[in-house]
Short mmCIF file of C-alpha atoms and ligand atoms in Angstrom, two decimals:
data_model
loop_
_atom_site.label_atom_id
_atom_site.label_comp_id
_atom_site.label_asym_id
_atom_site.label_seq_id
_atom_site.Cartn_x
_atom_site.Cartn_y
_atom_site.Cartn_z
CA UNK Q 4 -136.67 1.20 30.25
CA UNK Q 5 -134.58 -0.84 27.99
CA UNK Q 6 -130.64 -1.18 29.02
CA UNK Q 7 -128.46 -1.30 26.54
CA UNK Q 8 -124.99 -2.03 25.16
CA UNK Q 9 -124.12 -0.82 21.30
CA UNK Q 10 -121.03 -3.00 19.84
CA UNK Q 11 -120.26 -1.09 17.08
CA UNK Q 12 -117.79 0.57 14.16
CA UNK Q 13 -119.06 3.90 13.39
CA UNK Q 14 -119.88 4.36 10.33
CA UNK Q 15 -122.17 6.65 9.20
CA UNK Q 16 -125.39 4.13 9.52
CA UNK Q 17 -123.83 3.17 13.14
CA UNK Q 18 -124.02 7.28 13.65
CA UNK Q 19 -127.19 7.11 13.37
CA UNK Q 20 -128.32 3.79 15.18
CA UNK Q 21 -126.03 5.69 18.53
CA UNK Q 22 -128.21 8.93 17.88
CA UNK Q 23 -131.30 6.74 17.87
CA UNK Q 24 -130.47 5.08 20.79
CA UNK Q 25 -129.68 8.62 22.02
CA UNK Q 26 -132.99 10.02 21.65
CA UNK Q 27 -135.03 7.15 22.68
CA UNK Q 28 -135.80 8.08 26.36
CA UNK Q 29 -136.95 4.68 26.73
CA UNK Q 30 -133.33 3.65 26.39
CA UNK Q 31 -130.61 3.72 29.34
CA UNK Q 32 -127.58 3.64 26.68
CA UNK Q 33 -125.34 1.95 29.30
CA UNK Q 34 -121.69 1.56 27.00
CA UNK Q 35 -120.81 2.10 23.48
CA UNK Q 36 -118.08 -0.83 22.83
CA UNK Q 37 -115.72 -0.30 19.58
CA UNK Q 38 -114.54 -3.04 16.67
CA UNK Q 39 -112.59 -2.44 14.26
CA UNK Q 40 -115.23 -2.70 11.00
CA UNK Q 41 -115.66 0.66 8.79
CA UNK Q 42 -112.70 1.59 9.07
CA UNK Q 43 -109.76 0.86 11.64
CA UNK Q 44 -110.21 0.76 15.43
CA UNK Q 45 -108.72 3.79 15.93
CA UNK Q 46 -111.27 5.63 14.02
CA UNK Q 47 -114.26 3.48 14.79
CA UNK Q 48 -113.27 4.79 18.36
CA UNK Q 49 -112.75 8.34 17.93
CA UNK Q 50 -115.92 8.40 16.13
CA UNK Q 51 -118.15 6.57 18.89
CA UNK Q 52 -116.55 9.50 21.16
CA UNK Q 53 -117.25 12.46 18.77
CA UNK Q 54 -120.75 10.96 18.22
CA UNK Q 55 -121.72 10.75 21.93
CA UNK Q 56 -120.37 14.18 22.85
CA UNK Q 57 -122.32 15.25 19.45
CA UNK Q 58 -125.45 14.11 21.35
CA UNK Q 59 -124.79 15.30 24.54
CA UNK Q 60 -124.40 11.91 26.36
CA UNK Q 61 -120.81 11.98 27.66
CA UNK Q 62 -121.50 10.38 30.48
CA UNK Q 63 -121.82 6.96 28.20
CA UNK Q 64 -118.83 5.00 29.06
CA UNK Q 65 -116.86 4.24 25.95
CA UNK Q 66 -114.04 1.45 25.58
CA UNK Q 67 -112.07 0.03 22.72
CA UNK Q 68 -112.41 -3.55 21.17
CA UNK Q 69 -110.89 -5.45 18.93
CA UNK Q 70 -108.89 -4.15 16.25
CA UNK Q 71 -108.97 -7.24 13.66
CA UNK Q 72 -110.76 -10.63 13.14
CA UNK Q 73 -110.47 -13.32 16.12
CA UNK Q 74 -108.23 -15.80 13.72
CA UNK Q 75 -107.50 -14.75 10.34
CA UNK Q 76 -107.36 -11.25 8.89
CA UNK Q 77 -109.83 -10.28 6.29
CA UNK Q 78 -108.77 -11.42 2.87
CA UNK Q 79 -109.10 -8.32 1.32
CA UNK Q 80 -109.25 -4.59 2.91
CA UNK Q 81 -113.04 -3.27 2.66
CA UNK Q 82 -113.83 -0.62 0.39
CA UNK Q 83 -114.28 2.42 2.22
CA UNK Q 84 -117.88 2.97 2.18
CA UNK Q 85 -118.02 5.47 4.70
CA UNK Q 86 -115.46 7.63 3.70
CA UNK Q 87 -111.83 7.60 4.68
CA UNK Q 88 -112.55 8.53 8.29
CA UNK Q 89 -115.69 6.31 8.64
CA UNK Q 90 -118.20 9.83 8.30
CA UNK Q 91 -117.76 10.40 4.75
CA UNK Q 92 -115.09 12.62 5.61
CA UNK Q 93 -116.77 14.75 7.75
CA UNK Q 94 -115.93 13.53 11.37
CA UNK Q 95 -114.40 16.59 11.47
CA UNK Q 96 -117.20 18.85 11.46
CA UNK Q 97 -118.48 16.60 14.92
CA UNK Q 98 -117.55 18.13 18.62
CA UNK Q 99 -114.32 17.23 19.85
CA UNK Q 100 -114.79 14.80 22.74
CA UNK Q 101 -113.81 16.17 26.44
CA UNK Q 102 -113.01 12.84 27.46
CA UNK Q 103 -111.14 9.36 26.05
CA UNK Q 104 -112.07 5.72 26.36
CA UNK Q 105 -112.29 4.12 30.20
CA UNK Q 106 -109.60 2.13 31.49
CA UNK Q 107 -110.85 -1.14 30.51
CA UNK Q 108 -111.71 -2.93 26.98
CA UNK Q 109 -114.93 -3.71 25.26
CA UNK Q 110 -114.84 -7.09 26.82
CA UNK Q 111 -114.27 -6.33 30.25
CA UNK Q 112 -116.50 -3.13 30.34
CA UNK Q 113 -119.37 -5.46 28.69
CA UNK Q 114 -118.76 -8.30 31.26
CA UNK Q 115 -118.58 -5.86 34.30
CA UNK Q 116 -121.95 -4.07 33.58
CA UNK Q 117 -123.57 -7.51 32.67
CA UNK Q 118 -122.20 -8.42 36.42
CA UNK Q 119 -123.39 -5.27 37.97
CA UNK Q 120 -126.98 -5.30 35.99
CA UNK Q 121 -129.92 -5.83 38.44
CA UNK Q 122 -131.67 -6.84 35.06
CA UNK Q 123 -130.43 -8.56 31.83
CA UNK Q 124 -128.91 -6.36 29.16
CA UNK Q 125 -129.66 -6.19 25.56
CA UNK Q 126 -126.42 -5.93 23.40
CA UNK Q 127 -126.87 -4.25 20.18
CA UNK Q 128 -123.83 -5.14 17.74
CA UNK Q 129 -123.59 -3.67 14.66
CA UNK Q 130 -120.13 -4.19 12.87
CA UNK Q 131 -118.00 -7.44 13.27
CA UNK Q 132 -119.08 -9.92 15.81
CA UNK Q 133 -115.35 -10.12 17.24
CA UNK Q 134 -116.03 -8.46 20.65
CA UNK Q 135 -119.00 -10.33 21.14
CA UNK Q 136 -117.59 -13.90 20.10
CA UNK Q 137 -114.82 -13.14 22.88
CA UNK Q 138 -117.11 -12.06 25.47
CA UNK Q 139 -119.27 -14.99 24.87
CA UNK Q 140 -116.58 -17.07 25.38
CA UNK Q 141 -114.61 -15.55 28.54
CA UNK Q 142 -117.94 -14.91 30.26
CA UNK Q 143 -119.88 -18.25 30.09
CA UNK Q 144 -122.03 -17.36 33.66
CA UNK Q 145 -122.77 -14.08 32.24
CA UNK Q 146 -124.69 -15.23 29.34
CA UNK Q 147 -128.06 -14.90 31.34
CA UNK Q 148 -127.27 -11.53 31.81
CA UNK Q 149 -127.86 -10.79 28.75
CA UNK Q 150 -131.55 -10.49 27.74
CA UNK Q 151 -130.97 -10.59 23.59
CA UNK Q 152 -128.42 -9.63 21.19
CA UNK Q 153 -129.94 -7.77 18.45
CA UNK Q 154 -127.55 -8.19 15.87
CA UNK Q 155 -127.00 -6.01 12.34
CA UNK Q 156 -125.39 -8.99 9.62
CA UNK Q 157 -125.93 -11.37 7.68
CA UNK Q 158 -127.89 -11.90 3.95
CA UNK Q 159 -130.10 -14.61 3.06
CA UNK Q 160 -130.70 -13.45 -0.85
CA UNK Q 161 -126.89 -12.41 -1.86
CA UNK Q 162 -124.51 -10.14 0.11
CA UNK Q 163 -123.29 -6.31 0.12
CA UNK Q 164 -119.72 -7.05 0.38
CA UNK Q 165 -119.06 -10.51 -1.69
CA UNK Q 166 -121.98 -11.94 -3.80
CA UNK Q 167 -123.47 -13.59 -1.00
CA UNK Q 168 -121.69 -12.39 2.24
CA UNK Q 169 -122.56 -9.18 4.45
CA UNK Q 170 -119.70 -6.90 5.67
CA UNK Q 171 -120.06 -7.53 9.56
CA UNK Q 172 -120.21 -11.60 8.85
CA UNK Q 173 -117.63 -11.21 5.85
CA UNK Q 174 -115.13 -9.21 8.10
CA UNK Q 175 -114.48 -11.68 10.90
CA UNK Q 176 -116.88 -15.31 10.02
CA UNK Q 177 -114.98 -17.30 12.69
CA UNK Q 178 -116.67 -14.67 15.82
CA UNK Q 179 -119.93 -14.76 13.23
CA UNK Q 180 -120.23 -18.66 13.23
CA UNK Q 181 -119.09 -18.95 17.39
CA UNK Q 182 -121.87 -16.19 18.23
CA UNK Q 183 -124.93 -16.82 15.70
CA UNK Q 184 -123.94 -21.06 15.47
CA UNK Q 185 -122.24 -22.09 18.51
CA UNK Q 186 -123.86 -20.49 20.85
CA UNK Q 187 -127.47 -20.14 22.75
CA UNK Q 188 -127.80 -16.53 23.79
CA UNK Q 189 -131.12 -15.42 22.60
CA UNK Q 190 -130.41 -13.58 19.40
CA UNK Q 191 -132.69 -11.73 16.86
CA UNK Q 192 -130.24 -10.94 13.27
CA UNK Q 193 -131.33 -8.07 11.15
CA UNK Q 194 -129.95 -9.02 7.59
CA UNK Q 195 -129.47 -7.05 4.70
CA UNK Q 196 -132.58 -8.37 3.04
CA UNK Q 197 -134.66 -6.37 5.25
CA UNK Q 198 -132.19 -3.16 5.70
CA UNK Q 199 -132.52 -2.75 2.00
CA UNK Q 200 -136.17 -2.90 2.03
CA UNK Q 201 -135.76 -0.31 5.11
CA UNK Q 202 -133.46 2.67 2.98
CA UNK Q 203 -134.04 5.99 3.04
CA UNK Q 204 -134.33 8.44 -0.13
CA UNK Q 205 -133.21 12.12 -0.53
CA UNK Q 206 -136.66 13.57 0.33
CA UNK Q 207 -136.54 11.55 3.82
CA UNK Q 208 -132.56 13.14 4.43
CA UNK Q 209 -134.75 16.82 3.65
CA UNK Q 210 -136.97 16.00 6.22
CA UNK Q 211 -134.57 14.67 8.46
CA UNK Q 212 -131.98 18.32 7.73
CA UNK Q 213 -135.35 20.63 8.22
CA UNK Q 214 -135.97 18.47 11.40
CA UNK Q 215 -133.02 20.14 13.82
CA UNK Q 216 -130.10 20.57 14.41
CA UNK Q 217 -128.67 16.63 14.97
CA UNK Q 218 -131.00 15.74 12.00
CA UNK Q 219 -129.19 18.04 9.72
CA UNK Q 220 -125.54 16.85 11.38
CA UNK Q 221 -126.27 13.34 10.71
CA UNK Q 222 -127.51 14.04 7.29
CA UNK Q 223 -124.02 15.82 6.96
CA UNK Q 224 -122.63 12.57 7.21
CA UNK Q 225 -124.04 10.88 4.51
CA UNK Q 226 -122.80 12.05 1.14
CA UNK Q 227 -120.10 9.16 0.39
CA UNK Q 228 -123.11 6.91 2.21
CA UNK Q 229 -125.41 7.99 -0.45
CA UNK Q 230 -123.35 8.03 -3.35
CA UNK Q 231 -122.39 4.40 -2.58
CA UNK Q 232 -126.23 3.45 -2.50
CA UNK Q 233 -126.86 5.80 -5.58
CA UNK Q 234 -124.40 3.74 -7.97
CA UNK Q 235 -126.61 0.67 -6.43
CA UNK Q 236 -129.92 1.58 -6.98
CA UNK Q 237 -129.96 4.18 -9.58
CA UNK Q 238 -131.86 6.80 -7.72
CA UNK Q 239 -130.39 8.97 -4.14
CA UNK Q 240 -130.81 6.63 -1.30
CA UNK Q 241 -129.00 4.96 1.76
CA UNK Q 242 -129.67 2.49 3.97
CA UNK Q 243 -129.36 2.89 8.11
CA UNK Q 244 -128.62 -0.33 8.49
CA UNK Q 245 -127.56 -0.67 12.14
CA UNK Q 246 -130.68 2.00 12.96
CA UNK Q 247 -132.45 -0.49 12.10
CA UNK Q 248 -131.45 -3.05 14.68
CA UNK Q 249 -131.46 -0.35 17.30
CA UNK Q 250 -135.05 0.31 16.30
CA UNK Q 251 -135.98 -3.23 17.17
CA UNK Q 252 -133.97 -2.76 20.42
CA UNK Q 253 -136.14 -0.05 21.66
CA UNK Q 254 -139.40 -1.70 19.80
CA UNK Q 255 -139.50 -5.39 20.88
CA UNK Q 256 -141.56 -6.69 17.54
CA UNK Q 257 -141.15 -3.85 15.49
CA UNK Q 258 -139.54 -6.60 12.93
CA UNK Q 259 -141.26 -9.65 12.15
CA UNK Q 260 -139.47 -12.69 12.23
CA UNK Q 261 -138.75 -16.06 10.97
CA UNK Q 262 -136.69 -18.77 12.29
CA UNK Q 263 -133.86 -21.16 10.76
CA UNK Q 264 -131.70 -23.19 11.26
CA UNK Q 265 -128.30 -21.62 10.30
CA UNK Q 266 -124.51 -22.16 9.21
CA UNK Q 267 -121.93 -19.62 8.62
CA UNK Q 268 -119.74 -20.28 6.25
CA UNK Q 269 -115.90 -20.03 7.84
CA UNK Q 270 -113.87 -21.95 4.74
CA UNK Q 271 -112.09 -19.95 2.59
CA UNK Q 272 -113.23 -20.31 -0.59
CA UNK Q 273 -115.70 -17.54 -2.59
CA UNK Q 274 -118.74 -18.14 0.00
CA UNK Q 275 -116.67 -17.08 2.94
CA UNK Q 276 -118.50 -14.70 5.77
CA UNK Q 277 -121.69 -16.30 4.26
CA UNK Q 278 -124.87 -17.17 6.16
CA UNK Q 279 -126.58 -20.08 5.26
CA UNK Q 280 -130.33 -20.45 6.45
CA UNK Q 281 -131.64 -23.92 5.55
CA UNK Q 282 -135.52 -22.65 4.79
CA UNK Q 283 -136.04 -26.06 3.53
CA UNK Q 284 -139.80 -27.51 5.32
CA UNK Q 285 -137.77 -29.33 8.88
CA UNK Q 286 -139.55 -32.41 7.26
CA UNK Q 287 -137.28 -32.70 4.30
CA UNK Q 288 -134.23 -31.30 6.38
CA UNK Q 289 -134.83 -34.44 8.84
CA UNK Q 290 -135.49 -36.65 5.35
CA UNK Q 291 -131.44 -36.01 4.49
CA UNK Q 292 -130.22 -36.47 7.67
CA UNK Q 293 -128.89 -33.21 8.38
CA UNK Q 294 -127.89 -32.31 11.72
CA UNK Q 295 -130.23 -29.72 13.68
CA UNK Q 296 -128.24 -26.93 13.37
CA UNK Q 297 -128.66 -23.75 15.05
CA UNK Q 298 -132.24 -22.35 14.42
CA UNK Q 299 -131.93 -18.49 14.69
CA UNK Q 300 -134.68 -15.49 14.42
CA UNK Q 301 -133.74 -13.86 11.44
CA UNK Q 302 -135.83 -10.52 11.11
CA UNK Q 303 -137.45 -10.63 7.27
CA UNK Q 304 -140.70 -8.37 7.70
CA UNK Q 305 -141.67 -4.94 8.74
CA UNK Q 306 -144.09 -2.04 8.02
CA UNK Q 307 -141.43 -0.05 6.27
CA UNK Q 308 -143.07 3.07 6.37
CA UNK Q 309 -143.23 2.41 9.68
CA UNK Q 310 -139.74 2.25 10.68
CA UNK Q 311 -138.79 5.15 8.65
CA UNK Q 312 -141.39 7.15 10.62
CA UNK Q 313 -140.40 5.98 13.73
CA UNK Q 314 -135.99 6.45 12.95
CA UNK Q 315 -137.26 10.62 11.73
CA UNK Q 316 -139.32 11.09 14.68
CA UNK Q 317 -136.59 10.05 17.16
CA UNK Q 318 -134.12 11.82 15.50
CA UNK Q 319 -135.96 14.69 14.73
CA UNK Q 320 -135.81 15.55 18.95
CA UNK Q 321 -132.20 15.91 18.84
O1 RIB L 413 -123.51 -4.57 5.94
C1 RIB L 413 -123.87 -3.44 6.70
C2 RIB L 413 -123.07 -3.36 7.95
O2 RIB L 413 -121.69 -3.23 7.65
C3 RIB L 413 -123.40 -2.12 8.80
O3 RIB L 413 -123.18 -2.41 10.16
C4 RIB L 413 -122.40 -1.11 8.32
O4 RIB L 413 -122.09 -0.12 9.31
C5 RIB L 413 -121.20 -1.97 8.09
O5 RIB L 413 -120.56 -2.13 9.35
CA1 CA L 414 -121.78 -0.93 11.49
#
């Protein structure tokens, strides 16, 4: 069994990356944790609920995060990818949950199931690092608690939301550069470079509708997702993003990776929110005198196919 925490902003790609972890039943989903991200807190939240009680698994404990960026606010609103309500409009058409968030916040739920764990936790976030970056930092003896963060952000090639950084990294870079710089948590990050590689077309969503019923719900979700991918790519696609982290979760190795030394850019000029992987040979690194900075996993390589298989096969059981 694999134990694990989802940090996240739902979203339609975070819909499906809770659904995944859902169906796995190699998973024991222990909390879903909410950032503000997609779209405010308030919805990120209300979705995380629907979405749990849309899979049947009420009994996940849910608490609310933060609601903005550790330091500064983000210097320009995000454009609503996901639709107004985070689910292309359709949250809606999702169960009405029977029950609200628990008493405590993200933080403090995270912290006392790390405590309580008789093993170390993987944390799975998959919007803004914020909740994580503040966990990290309250909860110093609880860091070997945790057995990885699997972590949705970050581009090495050029960014989604500026023209090099990615939204989650973009919408709070101070929590970005504490968790994937500062500190020593082991940490596998999923950047867009390989998410892209990863999307989905219109004859996988068919597949996915004609699989069942939470296939066809999820799907539902999609249509701002996929028009937003469309204008990029010029044919009907989307990309599950955070499913794809998830995937790795559940499938230790499912993504190949590489490791670098990294910086996230925190100033506040055009590269802002951006990661910065030195893949320069360590030999010519050393040669200018750089400091050893961080050297992080960065997943770059998969079976594609593969994961695509694997993300309609899970789902398909719901
Ligand atoms: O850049 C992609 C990431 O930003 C995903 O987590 C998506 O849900 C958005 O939060
Ligand atoms: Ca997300």
């Amino acid at each position: 069994m694999t134990s694990l925490i989802i940090d996240t902003d739902p979203g339609v790609d975070d819909a499906f990356a809770i659904a995944l972890a859902c169906a796995s039943p190699e998973v024991d989903l222990l909390a879903v944790t909410t950032v503000f991200g997609n779209v405010p807190l308030e919805s990120t939240t209300r979705n995380a609920l629907r979405l749990l009680a849309l899979c049947g698994r009420e009994d996940v404990p849910v608490a609310r995060g933060a609601a903005r960026p550790l330091v500064y606010p983000r210097v320009q609103e995000a454009e609503y990818a996901h639709g107004s309500d985070g689910l292309s409009g359709r949250a809606h058409t999702l169960p009405d949950p029977s029950r609200d968030v628990v008493g405590l916040d993200a933080v403090a739920l995270m912290a006392q199931i790390l405590r309580d764990a008789a093993a170390p936790v993987t944390i799975v976030p998959i919007g803004p690092l914020t909740n994580i970056a503040l966990l990290l930092a309250a909860h110093p003896s609880l860091h070997a608690k945790i057995e990885r963060l699997v972590i949705m952000g970050g581009g090495l090639s050029g960014g989604n939301t500026t023209a090099t950084a990615e939204f989650n990294l973009w919408s709070d870079p101070e929590a970005a550069h504490r968790v994937l710089v500062e500190e020593r948590v082991p940490t596998v990050l999923v950047p867009i470079d390989l998410t892209f590689a990863c999307r989905v077309d219109r004859a996988w969503l068919s597949r996915l509708v004609a699989a069942g019923p939470l296939g066809a719900t999820l799907a539902g979700l999609t249509d701002d997702y996929v028009a937003h991918y469309t204008k990029f790519f010029g044919y009907e696609c989307t990309i599950l993003h955070d499913a794809i982290a998830v995937a790795e979760a559940i499938r230790p190795g499912l993504l190949r990776t590489k490791t670098y030394p990294v910086e996230v850019d925190s100033t506040f000029g055009p590269g802002r929110g951006t990661l910065i992987a030195d893949r320069r040979e360590p030999d010519i690194i050393a040669t200018f005198g750089a400091k050893q900075a961080r050297a992080l996993d960065i997943a770059l390589e998969t079976d594609v196919d593969e994961v695509r298989a694997f993300l309609l096969e899970r789902l398909a059981t719901g």
